[in-house]
Amino acid sequence: MKKKFKEATGNTLAPLRPHLKWLVVGFAVFISFGSIYYTNSLVDQIRVREQRQIEIYASSLEFLANESENVNFFLILDEIVAANNSIPVILTDENENPEDYRNLDRVDKIDSEDQRNSFLKKEIELMKEDHPPIEVTLKDDQDNIYGYKYIFYKNSFLLSQLKFYPYIQLSVIALFGIITFLVLNYMRRVEQDRVWVGLAKETAHQLGTPLSSLMAWSEYFKGLYKDQQDVLIEFDKDVDRLKVITDRFSSIGSEPQLTMMNIADVIDEIVIYLQKRLSTKITITVSAFPNRDIGALINQSLFAWVIENLCKNAADAMDGKGSIHISILKANEGRIAVDVQDTGKGISKSKIKNVFRPGYTTKKRGWGLGLTLAQRIIEQYHSGKIFVKQSETNKGTTFRIYLNG
């Protein structure tokens, strides 16, 4: 059954393989750079086209101006080319004093002549940064140069938009990707929650029948073996523990009730129970700082499950011989820290990030769900935090739990 469970849940719960992640990232980067390259190529083509268009304007102006007197340059320009309605253009004299302009909508809203000229001169300075002006040479009938005019221009609004289009496009795609990832991740977590809740409640249901039978056998043995009452008391304790475990599984998926309790007293009770059931070569000690009067908001049954799980994992890591030390101390921001330290085999740095992953285990037996459930209990039900504080191979591991005080 354990093997079938791992096979059934492995594909769902295992993280995406590293090479597939890099393949997706590489494909996304390729699309991003490809989009930017293609758009920049279009921008360059349009820029060359607009520059060529202005040069044609300038050549036409120069030709017609030298053939006629008192020419309205932009009127001729509009006649020659079907109305430039996109490229901002300013025509100036040889001293760069504005004479006329096109496609500068803001200028039309300025009533004052001085303010208009001032605005146009500022625009000329900005246009210089984009493109050098095009010179129009004025000649008389004897082909003598008697003056110059300059055409200043800048990129059209469309061209300016195209420059930023790939970045806007990528931002939208990235935002959509993030939203999609969050939605899919949320749906995956919901699906996992359903699996956990269903598994837990089914386990509780399956435990109910043998537990009722054990309770009946306990009463029967009490009447049959009156001289073995000490043994039967311990038997009852284990039956009661099974009741607690059944209640724990039943409470998975339900909102647990949190109570302010003395965390040191709760852990002492857990240690007393465990000490008789672990190897006699394992010692468990508890310390509290600055004193034993440290309260935390916990669900006693579920929190005890976490501590028991950490201690049993520690006992397995020590091969039944060593020491476990549980430290309780007040942390910052009103939190309570609980450290569970062992002298076991330790965890290699490459595996620390996987210890809370469903299915991960170093034992020959077990489903690898203990630490996953512990993390769920602490972080989801208690709004706390559990992590590997420190671990060193062949020296031991320390798990830290943060609770709300």
PDB file of C-alpha atoms in Angstrom, residues 102-388:
ATOM      1  CA  ARG A 102       4.208  70.642 -38.086  1.00  0.00           C
ATOM      2  CA  ASN A 103       2.755  67.924 -35.831  1.00  0.00           C
ATOM      3  CA  LEU A 104       3.459  69.633 -32.535  1.00  0.00           C
ATOM      4  CA  ASP A 105       0.012  69.657 -30.957  1.00  0.00           C
ATOM      5  CA  ARG A 106       1.120  71.314 -27.751  1.00  0.00           C
ATOM      6  CA  VAL A 107       2.278  74.416 -29.625  1.00  0.00           C
ATOM      7  CA  ASP A 108      -1.226  75.060 -30.946  1.00  0.00           C
ATOM      8  CA  LYS A 109      -2.500  75.354 -27.379  1.00  0.00           C
ATOM      9  CA  ILE A 110      -0.066  78.192 -26.536  1.00  0.00           C
ATOM     10  CA  ASP A 111      -1.597  81.617 -27.156  1.00  0.00           C
ATOM     11  CA  SER A 112       1.433  83.816 -26.439  1.00  0.00           C
ATOM     12  CA  GLU A 113       3.879  84.269 -29.341  1.00  0.00           C
ATOM     13  CA  ASP A 114       6.857  84.564 -26.991  1.00  0.00           C
ATOM     14  CA  GLN A 115       5.891  81.416 -25.118  1.00  0.00           C
ATOM     15  CA  ARG A 116       5.365  79.587 -28.406  1.00  0.00           C
ATOM     16  CA  ASN A 117       8.845  80.559 -29.646  1.00  0.00           C
ATOM     17  CA  SER A 118      10.366  79.600 -26.330  1.00  0.00           C
ATOM     18  CA  PHE A 119       8.674  76.200 -26.489  1.00  0.00           C
ATOM     19  CA  LEU A 120       9.815  75.661 -30.085  1.00  0.00           C
ATOM     20  CA  LYS A 121      13.424  76.481 -29.192  1.00  0.00           C
ATOM     21  CA  LYS A 122      13.333  73.917 -26.396  1.00  0.00           C
ATOM     22  CA  GLU A 123      11.940  71.391 -28.842  1.00  0.00           C
ATOM     23  CA  ILE A 124      14.760  72.213 -31.254  1.00  0.00           C
ATOM     24  CA  GLU A 125      17.331  71.386 -28.584  1.00  0.00           C
ATOM     25  CA  LEU A 126      15.608  68.065 -27.921  1.00  0.00           C
ATOM     26  CA  MET A 127      15.431  67.312 -31.632  1.00  0.00           C
ATOM     27  CA  LYS A 128      19.177  67.891 -31.945  1.00  0.00           C
ATOM     28  CA  GLU A 129      19.729  65.032 -29.530  1.00  0.00           C
ATOM     29  CA  ASP A 130      17.743  62.655 -31.767  1.00  0.00           C
ATOM     30  CA  HIS A 131      18.848  63.731 -35.242  1.00  0.00           C
ATOM     31  CA  PRO A 132      21.168  66.323 -36.807  1.00  0.00           C
ATOM     32  CA  PRO A 133      19.226  69.042 -38.652  1.00  0.00           C
ATOM     33  CA  ILE A 134      18.870  68.922 -42.423  1.00  0.00           C
ATOM     34  CA  GLU A 135      20.287  71.985 -44.142  1.00  0.00           C
ATOM     35  CA  VAL A 136      18.388  73.716 -46.945  1.00  0.00           C
ATOM     36  CA  THR A 137      20.663  75.918 -49.103  1.00  0.00           C
ATOM     37  CA  LEU A 138      19.116  79.038 -50.661  1.00  0.00           C
ATOM     38  CA  LYS A 139      20.605  80.350 -53.931  1.00  0.00           C
ATOM     39  CA  ASP A 140      19.822  83.263 -56.189  1.00  0.00           C
ATOM     40  CA  ASP A 141      19.499  83.267 -59.990  1.00  0.00           C
ATOM     41  CA  GLN A 142      23.295  83.368 -60.402  1.00  0.00           C
ATOM     42  CA  ASP A 143      23.560  80.273 -58.209  1.00  0.00           C
ATOM     43  CA  ASN A 144      25.085  82.277 -55.372  1.00  0.00           C
ATOM     44  CA  ILE A 145      24.251  81.183 -51.836  1.00  0.00           C
ATOM     45  CA  TYR A 146      22.404  83.901 -49.980  1.00  0.00           C
ATOM     46  CA  GLY A 147      21.130  81.997 -46.964  1.00  0.00           C
ATOM     47  CA  TYR A 148      20.244  78.746 -45.242  1.00  0.00           C
ATOM     48  CA  LYS A 149      17.270  77.177 -43.545  1.00  0.00           C
ATOM     49  CA  TYR A 150      17.228  74.151 -41.260  1.00  0.00           C
ATOM     50  CA  ILE A 151      14.720  71.390 -40.772  1.00  0.00           C
ATOM     51  CA  PHE A 152      14.713  69.889 -37.283  1.00  0.00           C
ATOM     52  CA  TYR A 153      12.715  66.740 -36.631  1.00  0.00           C
ATOM     53  CA  LYS A 154      12.290  63.910 -34.175  1.00  0.00           C
ATOM     54  CA  ASN A 155      10.834  60.440 -34.205  1.00  0.00           C
ATOM     55  CA  SER A 156       7.128  60.155 -34.759  1.00  0.00           C
ATOM     56  CA  PHE A 157       4.824  59.128 -31.956  1.00  0.00           C
ATOM     57  CA  LEU A 158       4.381  55.716 -33.572  1.00  0.00           C
ATOM     58  CA  LEU A 159       8.123  55.125 -33.656  1.00  0.00           C
ATOM     59  CA  SER A 160       8.476  56.208 -30.026  1.00  0.00           C
ATOM     60  CA  GLN A 161       5.735  53.779 -29.070  1.00  0.00           C
ATOM     61  CA  LEU A 162       7.391  50.929 -30.937  1.00  0.00           C
ATOM     62  CA  LYS A 163      10.600  51.420 -28.940  1.00  0.00           C
ATOM     63  CA  PHE A 164       8.810  50.576 -25.718  1.00  0.00           C
ATOM     64  CA  TYR A 165       6.342  48.090 -27.177  1.00  0.00           C
ATOM     65  CA  PRO A 166       8.447  44.913 -26.577  1.00  0.00           C
ATOM     66  CA  TYR A 167       9.059  45.856 -22.951  1.00  0.00           C
ATOM     67  CA  ILE A 168       5.367  46.562 -22.397  1.00  0.00           C
ATOM     68  CA  GLN A 169       4.541  43.341 -24.200  1.00  0.00           C
ATOM     69  CA  LEU A 170       6.960  41.332 -22.068  1.00  0.00           C
ATOM     70  CA  SER A 171       5.641  42.982 -18.904  1.00  0.00           C
ATOM     71  CA  VAL A 172       2.087  41.997 -19.802  1.00  0.00           C
ATOM     72  CA  ILE A 173       3.193  38.452 -20.651  1.00  0.00           C
ATOM     73  CA  ALA A 174       5.169  38.251 -17.389  1.00  0.00           C
ATOM     74  CA  LEU A 175       2.185  39.530 -15.401  1.00  0.00           C
ATOM     75  CA  PHE A 176      -0.078  37.025 -17.108  1.00  0.00           C
ATOM     76  CA  GLY A 177       2.475  34.271 -16.446  1.00  0.00           C
ATOM     77  CA  ILE A 178       2.726  35.198 -12.770  1.00  0.00           C
ATOM     78  CA  ILE A 179      -1.053  35.250 -12.380  1.00  0.00           C
ATOM     79  CA  THR A 180      -1.334  31.920 -14.197  1.00  0.00           C
ATOM     80  CA  PHE A 181       1.406  30.416 -12.015  1.00  0.00           C
ATOM     81  CA  LEU A 182      -0.272  31.630  -8.828  1.00  0.00           C
ATOM     82  CA  VAL A 183      -3.650  30.289  -9.919  1.00  0.00           C
ATOM     83  CA  LEU A 184      -2.221  26.899 -10.917  1.00  0.00           C
ATOM     84  CA  ASN A 185      -0.151  26.742  -7.743  1.00  0.00           C
ATOM     85  CA  TYR A 186      -3.233  27.575  -5.682  1.00  0.00           C
ATOM     86  CA  MET A 187      -5.259  24.902  -7.492  1.00  0.00           C
ATOM     87  CA  ARG A 188      -2.450  22.408  -6.935  1.00  0.00           C
ATOM     88  CA  ARG A 189      -2.337  23.228  -3.229  1.00  0.00           C
ATOM     89  CA  VAL A 190      -6.111  22.887  -2.974  1.00  0.00           C
ATOM     90  CA  GLU A 191      -5.891  19.500  -4.670  1.00  0.00           C
ATOM     91  CA  GLN A 192      -3.097  18.443  -2.319  1.00  0.00           C
ATOM     92  CA  ASP A 193      -5.133  19.634   0.660  1.00  0.00           C
ATOM     93  CA  ARG A 194      -8.000  17.451  -0.476  1.00  0.00           C
ATOM     94  CA  VAL A 195      -5.653  14.470  -0.714  1.00  0.00           C
ATOM     95  CA  TRP A 196      -4.247  15.126   2.765  1.00  0.00           C
ATOM     96  CA  VAL A 197      -7.638  15.677   4.333  1.00  0.00           C
ATOM     97  CA  GLY A 198      -9.090  12.592   2.658  1.00  0.00           C
ATOM     98  CA  LEU A 199      -6.111  10.469   3.696  1.00  0.00           C
ATOM     99  CA  ALA A 200      -6.211  11.733   7.287  1.00  0.00           C
ATOM    100  CA  LYS A 201      -9.941  11.250   7.757  1.00  0.00           C
ATOM    101  CA  GLU A 202      -9.844   7.808   6.152  1.00  0.00           C
ATOM    102  CA  THR A 203      -6.974   6.868   8.507  1.00  0.00           C
ATOM    103  CA  ALA A 204      -8.990   8.066  11.497  1.00  0.00           C
ATOM    104  CA  HIS A 205     -11.965   6.059  10.293  1.00  0.00           C
ATOM    105  CA  GLN A 206      -9.867   2.910   9.851  1.00  0.00           C
ATOM    106  CA  LEU A 207      -8.357   3.304  13.327  1.00  0.00           C
ATOM    107  CA  GLY A 208     -11.787   3.566  14.920  1.00  0.00           C
ATOM    108  CA  THR A 209     -12.688  -0.138  14.668  1.00  0.00           C
ATOM    109  CA  PRO A 210      -9.510  -1.678  16.171  1.00  0.00           C
ATOM    110  CA  LEU A 211      -9.433   1.074  18.798  1.00  0.00           C
ATOM    111  CA  SER A 212     -12.916   0.172  20.012  1.00  0.00           C
ATOM    112  CA  SER A 213     -11.833  -3.454  20.127  1.00  0.00           C
ATOM    113  CA  LEU A 214      -8.721  -2.604  22.154  1.00  0.00           C
ATOM    114  CA  MET A 215     -10.808  -0.674  24.676  1.00  0.00           C
ATOM    115  CA  ALA A 216     -13.056  -3.701  25.111  1.00  0.00           C
ATOM    116  CA  TRP A 217     -10.066  -6.032  25.507  1.00  0.00           C
ATOM    117  CA  SER A 218      -8.625  -3.673  28.132  1.00  0.00           C
ATOM    118  CA  GLU A 219     -11.743  -3.978  30.282  1.00  0.00           C
ATOM    119  CA  TYR A 220     -11.709  -7.753  29.814  1.00  0.00           C
ATOM    120  CA  PHE A 221      -8.054  -8.083  30.866  1.00  0.00           C
ATOM    121  CA  LYS A 222      -8.604  -5.886  33.951  1.00  0.00           C
ATOM    122  CA  GLY A 223     -11.102  -8.403  35.246  1.00  0.00           C
ATOM    123  CA  LEU A 224      -9.079 -11.445  34.217  1.00  0.00           C
ATOM    124  CA  TYR A 225      -5.589 -10.362  35.359  1.00  0.00           C
ATOM    125  CA  LYS A 226      -6.058  -8.390  38.560  1.00  0.00           C
ATOM    126  CA  ASP A 227      -2.441  -8.967  39.544  1.00  0.00           C
ATOM    127  CA  GLN A 228      -1.169  -7.229  36.376  1.00  0.00           C
ATOM    128  CA  GLN A 229      -2.734  -3.827  36.929  1.00  0.00           C
ATOM    129  CA  ASP A 230       0.544  -1.920  36.369  1.00  0.00           C
ATOM    130  CA  VAL A 231       0.902  -3.443  32.938  1.00  0.00           C
ATOM    131  CA  LEU A 232      -2.740  -2.745  32.125  1.00  0.00           C
ATOM    132  CA  ILE A 233      -2.319   0.907  33.157  1.00  0.00           C
ATOM    133  CA  GLU A 234       0.427   1.314  30.562  1.00  0.00           C
ATOM    134  CA  PHE A 235      -1.782  -0.551  28.099  1.00  0.00           C
ATOM    135  CA  ASP A 236      -4.548   1.992  28.756  1.00  0.00           C
ATOM    136  CA  LYS A 237      -2.090   4.826  28.216  1.00  0.00           C
ATOM    137  CA  ASP A 238      -1.295   3.495  24.763  1.00  0.00           C
ATOM    138  CA  VAL A 239      -4.997   3.077  24.015  1.00  0.00           C
ATOM    139  CA  ASP A 240      -5.533   6.674  25.105  1.00  0.00           C
ATOM    140  CA  ARG A 241      -2.639   7.695  22.860  1.00  0.00           C
ATOM    141  CA  LEU A 242      -4.353   5.959  19.955  1.00  0.00           C
ATOM    142  CA  LYS A 243      -7.475   7.955  20.758  1.00  0.00           C
ATOM    143  CA  VAL A 244      -5.410  11.143  20.597  1.00  0.00           C
ATOM    144  CA  ILE A 245      -3.866  10.095  17.283  1.00  0.00           C
ATOM    145  CA  THR A 246      -7.311   9.330  15.882  1.00  0.00           C
ATOM    146  CA  ASP A 247      -8.524  12.761  17.000  1.00  0.00           C
ATOM    147  CA  ARG A 248      -5.488  14.346  15.364  1.00  0.00           C
ATOM    148  CA  PHE A 249      -6.227  12.729  12.031  1.00  0.00           C
ATOM    149  CA  SER A 250      -9.885  13.662  12.339  1.00  0.00           C
ATOM    150  CA  SER A 251      -9.002  17.315  12.971  1.00  0.00           C
ATOM    151  CA  ILE A 252      -6.945  17.600   9.757  1.00  0.00           C
ATOM    152  CA  GLY A 253      -8.871  19.883   7.414  1.00  0.00           C
ATOM    153  CA  SER A 254     -10.813  21.515  10.245  1.00  0.00           C
ATOM    154  CA  GLU A 255      -9.977  24.812  11.895  1.00  0.00           C
ATOM    155  CA  PRO A 256      -8.172  23.883  15.143  1.00  0.00           C
ATOM    156  CA  GLN A 257      -8.884  25.674  18.387  1.00  0.00           C
ATOM    157  CA  LEU A 258      -5.782  27.433  19.717  1.00  0.00           C
ATOM    158  CA  THR A 259      -5.341  27.946  23.454  1.00  0.00           C
ATOM    159  CA  MET A 260      -2.756  29.895  25.427  1.00  0.00           C
ATOM    160  CA  MET A 261      -0.778  27.210  27.260  1.00  0.00           C
ATOM    161  CA  ASN A 262       2.481  26.898  29.140  1.00  0.00           C
ATOM    162  CA  ILE A 263       4.692  25.453  26.445  1.00  0.00           C
ATOM    163  CA  ALA A 264       7.199  23.987  28.924  1.00  0.00           C
ATOM    164  CA  ASP A 265       4.496  21.966  30.702  1.00  0.00           C
ATOM    165  CA  VAL A 266       3.131  20.661  27.396  1.00  0.00           C
ATOM    166  CA  ILE A 267       6.585  19.512  26.257  1.00  0.00           C
ATOM    167  CA  ASP A 268       7.334  17.929  29.650  1.00  0.00           C
ATOM    168  CA  GLU A 269       4.203  15.807  29.294  1.00  0.00           C
ATOM    169  CA  ILE A 270       5.261  14.710  25.800  1.00  0.00           C
ATOM    170  CA  VAL A 271       8.779  13.838  26.992  1.00  0.00           C
ATOM    171  CA  ILE A 272       7.461  11.721  29.888  1.00  0.00           C
ATOM    172  CA  TYR A 273       5.397   9.669  27.442  1.00  0.00           C
ATOM    173  CA  LEU A 274       8.201   9.302  24.886  1.00  0.00           C
ATOM    174  CA  GLN A 275      10.974   8.495  27.350  1.00  0.00           C
ATOM    175  CA  LYS A 276       9.333   5.169  28.268  1.00  0.00           C
ATOM    176  CA  ARG A 277       8.819   4.204  24.648  1.00  0.00           C
ATOM    177  CA  LEU A 278      12.173   5.106  23.132  1.00  0.00           C
ATOM    178  CA  SER A 279      15.446   3.305  23.637  1.00  0.00           C
ATOM    179  CA  THR A 280      16.856   3.447  27.155  1.00  0.00           C
ATOM    180  CA  LYS A 281      20.100   4.707  25.588  1.00  0.00           C
ATOM    181  CA  ILE A 282      18.388   7.911  24.468  1.00  0.00           C
ATOM    182  CA  THR A 283      18.048  10.794  26.915  1.00  0.00           C
ATOM    183  CA  ILE A 284      15.671  13.712  26.421  1.00  0.00           C
ATOM    184  CA  THR A 285      16.197  16.966  28.308  1.00  0.00           C
ATOM    185  CA  VAL A 286      14.186  20.199  28.332  1.00  0.00           C
ATOM    186  CA  SER A 287      15.318  23.736  29.188  1.00  0.00           C
ATOM    187  CA  ALA A 288      13.500  27.076  29.128  1.00  0.00           C
ATOM    188  CA  PHE A 289      14.812  30.646  29.035  1.00  0.00           C
ATOM    189  CA  PRO A 290      14.474  33.002  30.860  1.00  0.00           C
ATOM    190  CA  ASN A 291      12.062  30.855  32.928  1.00  0.00           C
ATOM    191  CA  ARG A 292       9.493  28.094  32.553  1.00  0.00           C
ATOM    192  CA  ASP A 293       6.571  30.520  32.502  1.00  0.00           C
ATOM    193  CA  ILE A 294       6.378  30.807  28.711  1.00  0.00           C
ATOM    194  CA  GLY A 295       2.940  30.785  27.120  1.00  0.00           C
ATOM    195  CA  ALA A 296       2.086  30.150  23.460  1.00  0.00           C
ATOM    196  CA  LEU A 297      -1.079  29.847  21.383  1.00  0.00           C
ATOM    197  CA  ILE A 298      -1.253  26.170  20.414  1.00  0.00           C
ATOM    198  CA  ASN A 299      -3.552  23.258  19.796  1.00  0.00           C
ATOM    199  CA  GLN A 300      -2.095  20.853  22.329  1.00  0.00           C
ATOM    200  CA  SER A 301      -2.925  17.661  20.456  1.00  0.00           C
ATOM    201  CA  LEU A 302      -1.512  18.818  17.101  1.00  0.00           C
ATOM    202  CA  PHE A 303       1.538  20.512  18.612  1.00  0.00           C
ATOM    203  CA  ALA A 304       2.339  17.354  20.586  1.00  0.00           C
ATOM    204  CA  TRP A 305       2.200  15.462  17.297  1.00  0.00           C
ATOM    205  CA  VAL A 306       4.912  17.723  15.872  1.00  0.00           C
ATOM    206  CA  ILE A 307       7.237  17.354  18.872  1.00  0.00           C
ATOM    207  CA  GLU A 308       6.732  13.581  18.935  1.00  0.00           C
ATOM    208  CA  ASN A 309       7.522  13.378  15.227  1.00  0.00           C
ATOM    209  CA  LEU A 310      10.734  15.409  15.590  1.00  0.00           C
ATOM    210  CA  CYS A 311      11.858  13.328  18.579  1.00  0.00           C
ATOM    211  CA  LYS A 312      11.133  10.014  16.839  1.00  0.00           C
ATOM    212  CA  ASN A 313      12.992  11.169  13.727  1.00  0.00           C
ATOM    213  CA  ALA A 314      15.892  12.187  15.966  1.00  0.00           C
ATOM    214  CA  ALA A 315      15.864   8.741  17.634  1.00  0.00           C
ATOM    215  CA  ASP A 316      15.989   7.054  14.220  1.00  0.00           C
ATOM    216  CA  ALA A 317      18.859   9.329  13.133  1.00  0.00           C
ATOM    217  CA  MET A 318      20.842   8.333  16.266  1.00  0.00           C
ATOM    218  CA  ASP A 319      20.219   4.578  15.748  1.00  0.00           C
ATOM    219  CA  GLY A 320      18.735   4.330  19.215  1.00  0.00           C
ATOM    220  CA  LYS A 321      21.673   5.891  21.058  1.00  0.00           C
ATOM    221  CA  GLY A 322      22.311   9.565  21.871  1.00  0.00           C
ATOM    222  CA  SER A 323      20.636  12.627  23.358  1.00  0.00           C
ATOM    223  CA  ILE A 324      17.818  14.996  22.419  1.00  0.00           C
ATOM    224  CA  HIS A 325      17.670  18.466  23.902  1.00  0.00           C
ATOM    225  CA  ILE A 326      14.581  20.666  23.611  1.00  0.00           C
ATOM    226  CA  SER A 327      15.132  24.389  24.256  1.00  0.00           C
ATOM    227  CA  ILE A 328      12.291  26.870  24.798  1.00  0.00           C
ATOM    228  CA  LEU A 329      12.977  30.601  24.697  1.00  0.00           C
ATOM    229  CA  LYS A 330      11.271  33.900  24.104  1.00  0.00           C
ATOM    230  CA  ALA A 331      12.177  35.354  20.704  1.00  0.00           C
ATOM    231  CA  ASN A 332      11.652  38.774  19.132  1.00  0.00           C
ATOM    232  CA  GLU A 333       8.261  40.265  18.252  1.00  0.00           C
ATOM    233  CA  GLY A 334       6.450  38.272  20.928  1.00  0.00           C
ATOM    234  CA  ARG A 335       7.258  34.908  19.347  1.00  0.00           C
ATOM    235  CA  ILE A 336       8.268  31.697  21.098  1.00  0.00           C
ATOM    236  CA  ALA A 337      11.141  29.581  19.729  1.00  0.00           C
ATOM    237  CA  VAL A 338      11.365  25.836  20.331  1.00  0.00           C
ATOM    238  CA  ASP A 339      14.593  24.071  19.281  1.00  0.00           C
ATOM    239  CA  VAL A 340      14.787  20.280  18.997  1.00  0.00           C
ATOM    240  CA  GLN A 341      18.453  19.271  18.856  1.00  0.00           C
ATOM    241  CA  ASP A 342      19.821  15.745  18.427  1.00  0.00           C
ATOM    242  CA  THR A 343      23.229  14.084  18.150  1.00  0.00           C
ATOM    243  CA  GLY A 344      22.335  12.004  15.106  1.00  0.00           C
ATOM    244  CA  LYS A 345      23.714  11.583  11.600  1.00  0.00           C
ATOM    245  CA  GLY A 346      22.827  15.078  10.472  1.00  0.00           C
ATOM    246  CA  ILE A 347      21.547  16.185   7.075  1.00  0.00           C
ATOM    247  CA  SER A 348      23.756  17.121   4.155  1.00  0.00           C
ATOM    248  CA  LYS A 349      23.353  20.677   2.860  1.00  0.00           C
ATOM    249  CA  SER A 350      22.104  19.425  -0.502  1.00  0.00           C
ATOM    250  CA  LYS A 351      19.204  17.600   1.154  1.00  0.00           C
ATOM    251  CA  ILE A 352      18.093  20.175   3.720  1.00  0.00           C
ATOM    252  CA  LYS A 353      15.757  21.878   1.235  1.00  0.00           C
ATOM    253  CA  ASN A 354      13.975  18.543   0.616  1.00  0.00           C
ATOM    254  CA  VAL A 355      13.269  17.412   4.182  1.00  0.00           C
ATOM    255  CA  PHE A 356       9.737  18.888   4.207  1.00  0.00           C
ATOM    256  CA  ARG A 357       8.900  17.611   0.730  1.00  0.00           C
ATOM    257  CA  PRO A 358       6.195  14.905   0.687  1.00  0.00           C
ATOM    258  CA  GLY A 359       7.655  11.467   0.118  1.00  0.00           C
ATOM    259  CA  TYR A 360      11.200  12.402   1.177  1.00  0.00           C
ATOM    260  CA  THR A 361      12.656   9.925   3.687  1.00  0.00           C
ATOM    261  CA  THR A 362      16.030   8.376   4.505  1.00  0.00           C
ATOM    262  CA  LYS A 363      14.449   5.411   6.304  1.00  0.00           C
ATOM    263  CA  LYS A 364      13.753   2.035   4.729  1.00  0.00           C
ATOM    264  CA  ARG A 365      10.266   2.150   6.196  1.00  0.00           C
ATOM    265  CA  GLY A 366       7.911   5.092   6.245  1.00  0.00           C
ATOM    266  CA  TRP A 367       6.047   7.260   3.765  1.00  0.00           C
ATOM    267  CA  GLY A 368       8.048  10.432   4.274  1.00  0.00           C
ATOM    268  CA  LEU A 369       5.004  12.413   5.413  1.00  0.00           C
ATOM    269  CA  GLY A 370       5.925  13.174   9.034  1.00  0.00           C
ATOM    270  CA  LEU A 371       7.829  16.427   8.482  1.00  0.00           C
ATOM    271  CA  THR A 372       5.383  17.478   5.772  1.00  0.00           C
ATOM    272  CA  LEU A 373       2.494  17.169   8.229  1.00  0.00           C
ATOM    273  CA  ALA A 374       4.578  18.875  10.919  1.00  0.00           C
ATOM    274  CA  GLN A 375       5.168  21.832   8.606  1.00  0.00           C
ATOM    275  CA  ARG A 376       1.463  21.974   7.737  1.00  0.00           C
ATOM    276  CA  ILE A 377       0.462  21.921  11.411  1.00  0.00           C
ATOM    277  CA  ILE A 378       2.911  24.651  12.442  1.00  0.00           C
ATOM    278  CA  GLU A 379       2.638  26.988   9.457  1.00  0.00           C
ATOM    279  CA  GLN A 380      -1.000  26.618   8.421  1.00  0.00           C
ATOM    280  CA  TYR A 381      -2.758  25.863  11.705  1.00  0.00           C
ATOM    281  CA  HIS A 382      -0.522  27.776  14.123  1.00  0.00           C
ATOM    282  CA  SER A 383       0.636  30.578  11.758  1.00  0.00           C
ATOM    283  CA  GLY A 384       4.186  29.784  12.821  1.00  0.00           C
ATOM    284  CA  LYS A 385       7.377  28.598  11.140  1.00  0.00           C
ATOM    285  CA  ILE A 386       9.432  25.392  11.188  1.00  0.00           C
ATOM    286  CA  PHE A 387      12.812  24.944   9.531  1.00  0.00           C
ATOM    287  CA  VAL A 388      16.222  23.315   9.873  1.00  0.00           C
TER     288      VAL A 388
END
